[in-house]
C-alpha cells in the first residue's frame, strides 16, 4: 500500500550536443552527470583501480552482470540467463589478476621509452570471461593487447612481435591456429601460455 511508484534511473550516458551523425553511425556519448563518477573517487581514490573497487563494494550484493548460457549440443545461445553479483565479479577478477602476476604469466617487457609493461593478449569474443579478464588487467596493471580476426595474419604477428607477450586469452577455435603460427613464425616465439576462455571448453 505504501509502495512508491517505480522511478527509472536517469540514463548513464547522453549524446554530445550539436553533432552531425552520418547514416549507419552512432553519436559520441558523454556521462549524463559528471558528479556521479567523481563521487566514486571521494576520499583518497585517485586511480581507475580505486574507482572499480569502490564501485564493486558500494553495491556488492547487486546482480550487475549477466550472460546467456550456450546449448552444449548446438553451441547456440539459450534463453537461460545467469547472473553474477558485483562481489562475485570482483572476486573472480582479483583471483585471475593476482594469479597472472603470481605465476609470472605476464612478465615485464621493456617497451616505448623504456617503460616496463606487462601484456596479456586477447584473441576472443566479448563474453563474461573476456570482461573478467579485462577487469583483472585493469586492477593489476596489465596492458591488454586485443587481437581480432579482421586484422589478418600480418597484423596479428606484428602484435605478438611488438609486445613479446607470453600469454594470450583465446577462444577455443583459435588455439590450433596460434600453435601452428608459433611453429612457423618467430613473431610468436615468446608465447608460452594459452588461456581458453570458452566456458564450454
C-alpha positions as a printed Julia matrix, in Angstrom:
201×3 Matrix{Float64}:
  0.0     0.0     0.0
  2.77    2.48    0.87
  4.99    1.44   -2.04
  6.36    4.27   -4.15
  5.92    4.01   -7.91
  8.97    2.8    -9.81
 11.24    5.67  -10.82
 13.74    4.72  -13.55
 17.29    5.97  -13.09
 18.43    8.74  -15.44
 20.45    7.5   -18.42
 24.13    6.96  -17.67
 25.24    8.47  -20.98
 23.73   11.02  -23.34
 24.77   12.11  -26.86
 27.02   15.17  -27.14
 25.14   18.29  -28.23
 25.41   19.63  -31.77
 26.69   16.52  -33.51
 26.05   15.67  -37.11
 25.76   11.91  -37.38
 26.04   10.14  -40.72
 23.78    7.25  -41.68
 24.92    3.96  -40.18
 26.9     5.65  -37.38
 26.1     6.37  -33.76
 26.75    9.67  -31.97
 29.53   10.24  -29.44
 28.23    9.93  -25.87
 29.21   11.57  -22.6
 28.21   10.92  -18.99
 24.88   12.47  -18.07
 26.15   13.62  -14.66
 29.95   14.02  -14.18
 29.42   14.4   -10.42
 28.15   10.81  -10.24
 31.51    9.48  -11.46
 33.52   11.94   -9.39
 31.75   10.64   -6.27
 33.32    7.24   -6.89
 36.74    8.72   -6.17
 35.82   10.52   -2.97
 38.46   10.3    -0.26
 41.92    9.09   -1.28
 40.94    7.36   -4.51
 42.91    8.58   -7.48
 43.15    5.69   -9.93
 40.91    3.58  -12.12
 41.63    0.65   -9.77
 40.26    2.72   -6.87
 37.14    3.62   -8.86
 36.47   -0.02   -9.77
 36.9    -1.27   -6.21
 34.68    1.48   -4.81
 32.01    0.67   -7.43
 32.13   -3.08   -6.68
 31.99   -2.58   -2.91
 29.31    0.14   -2.91
 26.67   -2.36   -4.01
 28.49   -5.68   -3.63
 25.36   -7.85   -3.48
 23.64   -6.34   -6.51
 23.46   -8.56   -9.57
 25.05   -6.35  -12.19
 26.46   -8.89  -14.66
 24.61  -11.46  -16.71
 25.06  -13.68  -19.72
 23.11  -16.32  -21.58
 24.06  -19.98  -21.41
 25.13  -21.82  -24.53
 23.49  -25.08  -25.59
 26.28  -27.69  -25.29
 24.95  -29.65  -28.27
 24.4   -26.88  -30.8
 26.53  -24.01  -29.46
 23.51  -21.69  -29.82
 22.57  -19.23  -27.1
 19.67  -20.32  -24.91
 17.13  -18.2   -23.04
 18.69  -19.28  -19.72
 20.29  -16.19  -18.14
 22.97  -16.46  -15.45
 23.54  -13.56  -13.03
 26.6   -12.55  -11.03
 26.88  -10.03   -8.19
 29.47   -7.28   -8.03
 31.2    -9.19   -5.23
 31.45  -12.4    -7.28
 32.7   -10.47  -10.29
 35.34   -8.66   -8.22
 36.49  -11.91   -6.57
 36.91  -13.61   -9.95
 38.75  -10.64  -11.47
 41.08  -10.34   -8.47
 41.73  -14.09   -8.42
 42.67  -14.06  -12.1
 44.75  -10.87  -11.91
 46.73  -11.98   -8.87
 47.28  -15.41  -10.45
 48.63  -13.86  -13.65
 51.22  -11.98  -11.59
 51.99  -14.74   -9.08
 52.57  -17.31  -11.84
 54.56  -14.71  -13.84
 52.35  -15.26  -16.88
 52.68  -11.58  -17.83
 56.34  -10.74  -17.2
 57.55   -7.18  -17.6
 58.72   -6.21  -21.09
 60.64   -3.04  -21.93
 58.53   -1.04  -24.35
 58.32    2.53  -25.62
 60.69    4.92  -23.77
 61.88    2.03  -21.58
 58.51    1.64  -19.89
 58.18   -1.72  -18.18
 54.82   -3.13  -19.24
 53.05   -6.43  -18.68
 50.92   -7.73  -21.58
 48.02  -10.14  -21.86
 46.75  -10.91  -25.35
 43.01  -11.15  -26.03
 42.03  -13.2   -29.07
 38.47  -13.98  -28.02
 34.84  -12.93  -28.3
 33.44  -10.42  -25.84
 31.95  -12.69  -23.18
 31.72  -12.57  -19.39
 35.13  -14.27  -19.2
 36.61  -11.64  -21.51
 35.17   -8.89  -19.26
 36.51  -10.55  -16.1
 39.98  -10.88  -17.66
 39.92   -7.29  -18.91
 38.96   -6.06  -15.43
 41.68   -8.24  -13.89
 44.2    -6.47  -16.11
 42.87   -3.05  -15.07
 43.11   -3.98  -11.39
 46.65   -5.36  -11.61
 48.34   -3.01  -14.06
 48.48   -5.4   -17.01
 48.23   -3.91  -20.51
 45.74   -5.65  -22.77
 46.66   -6.46  -26.37
 43.4    -7.14  -28.26
 43.61   -9.15  -31.48
 40.73   -9.51  -33.94
 40.08  -11.86  -36.85
 39.68   -8.82  -39.1
 43.29   -7.74  -38.51
 44.71  -10.5   -40.67
 47.77  -12.69  -40.14
 50.37   -9.97  -40.67
 48.89   -7.59  -38.07
 48.4   -10.43  -35.59
 52.03  -11.49  -35.96
 53.08   -7.84  -35.53
 51.12   -7.59  -32.24
 52.9   -10.64  -30.84
 56.3    -9.5   -32.12
 55.99   -5.94  -30.81
 54.69   -6.82  -27.33
 56.64  -10.01  -26.7
 53.56  -11.26  -24.85
 53.9   -14.69  -23.3
 50.22  -15.33  -22.52
 47.06  -14.97  -24.59
 43.38  -15.46  -23.7
 41.77  -17.15  -26.7
 38.58  -18.76  -27.92
 38.94  -22.5   -28.46
 38.69  -22.04  -32.23
 41.96  -20.03  -32.27
 44.13  -22.5   -30.32
 45.28  -24.65  -33.22
 45.95  -21.6   -35.41
 48.12  -19.98  -32.74
 50.04  -23.21  -32.15
 50.67  -23.58  -35.89
 51.76  -19.94  -36.18
 54.17  -20.4   -33.25
 55.87  -23.3   -35.06
 56.32  -21.36  -38.32
 56.73  -17.69  -37.38
 59.37  -16.32  -34.96
 56.98  -13.43  -34.16
 55.24  -15.83  -31.76
 58.38  -17.17  -30.06
 57.58  -15.56  -26.69
 54.11  -17.19  -26.49
 54.17  -19.86  -23.78
 50.68  -19.96  -22.27
 47.21  -20.05  -23.83
 44.16  -19.5   -21.61
 40.99  -20.85  -23.25
 38.11  -18.5   -22.46
 35.15  -20.57  -23.69
 33.33  -21.87  -20.59
 32.12  -24.93  -22.51
 35.73  -25.86  -23.37
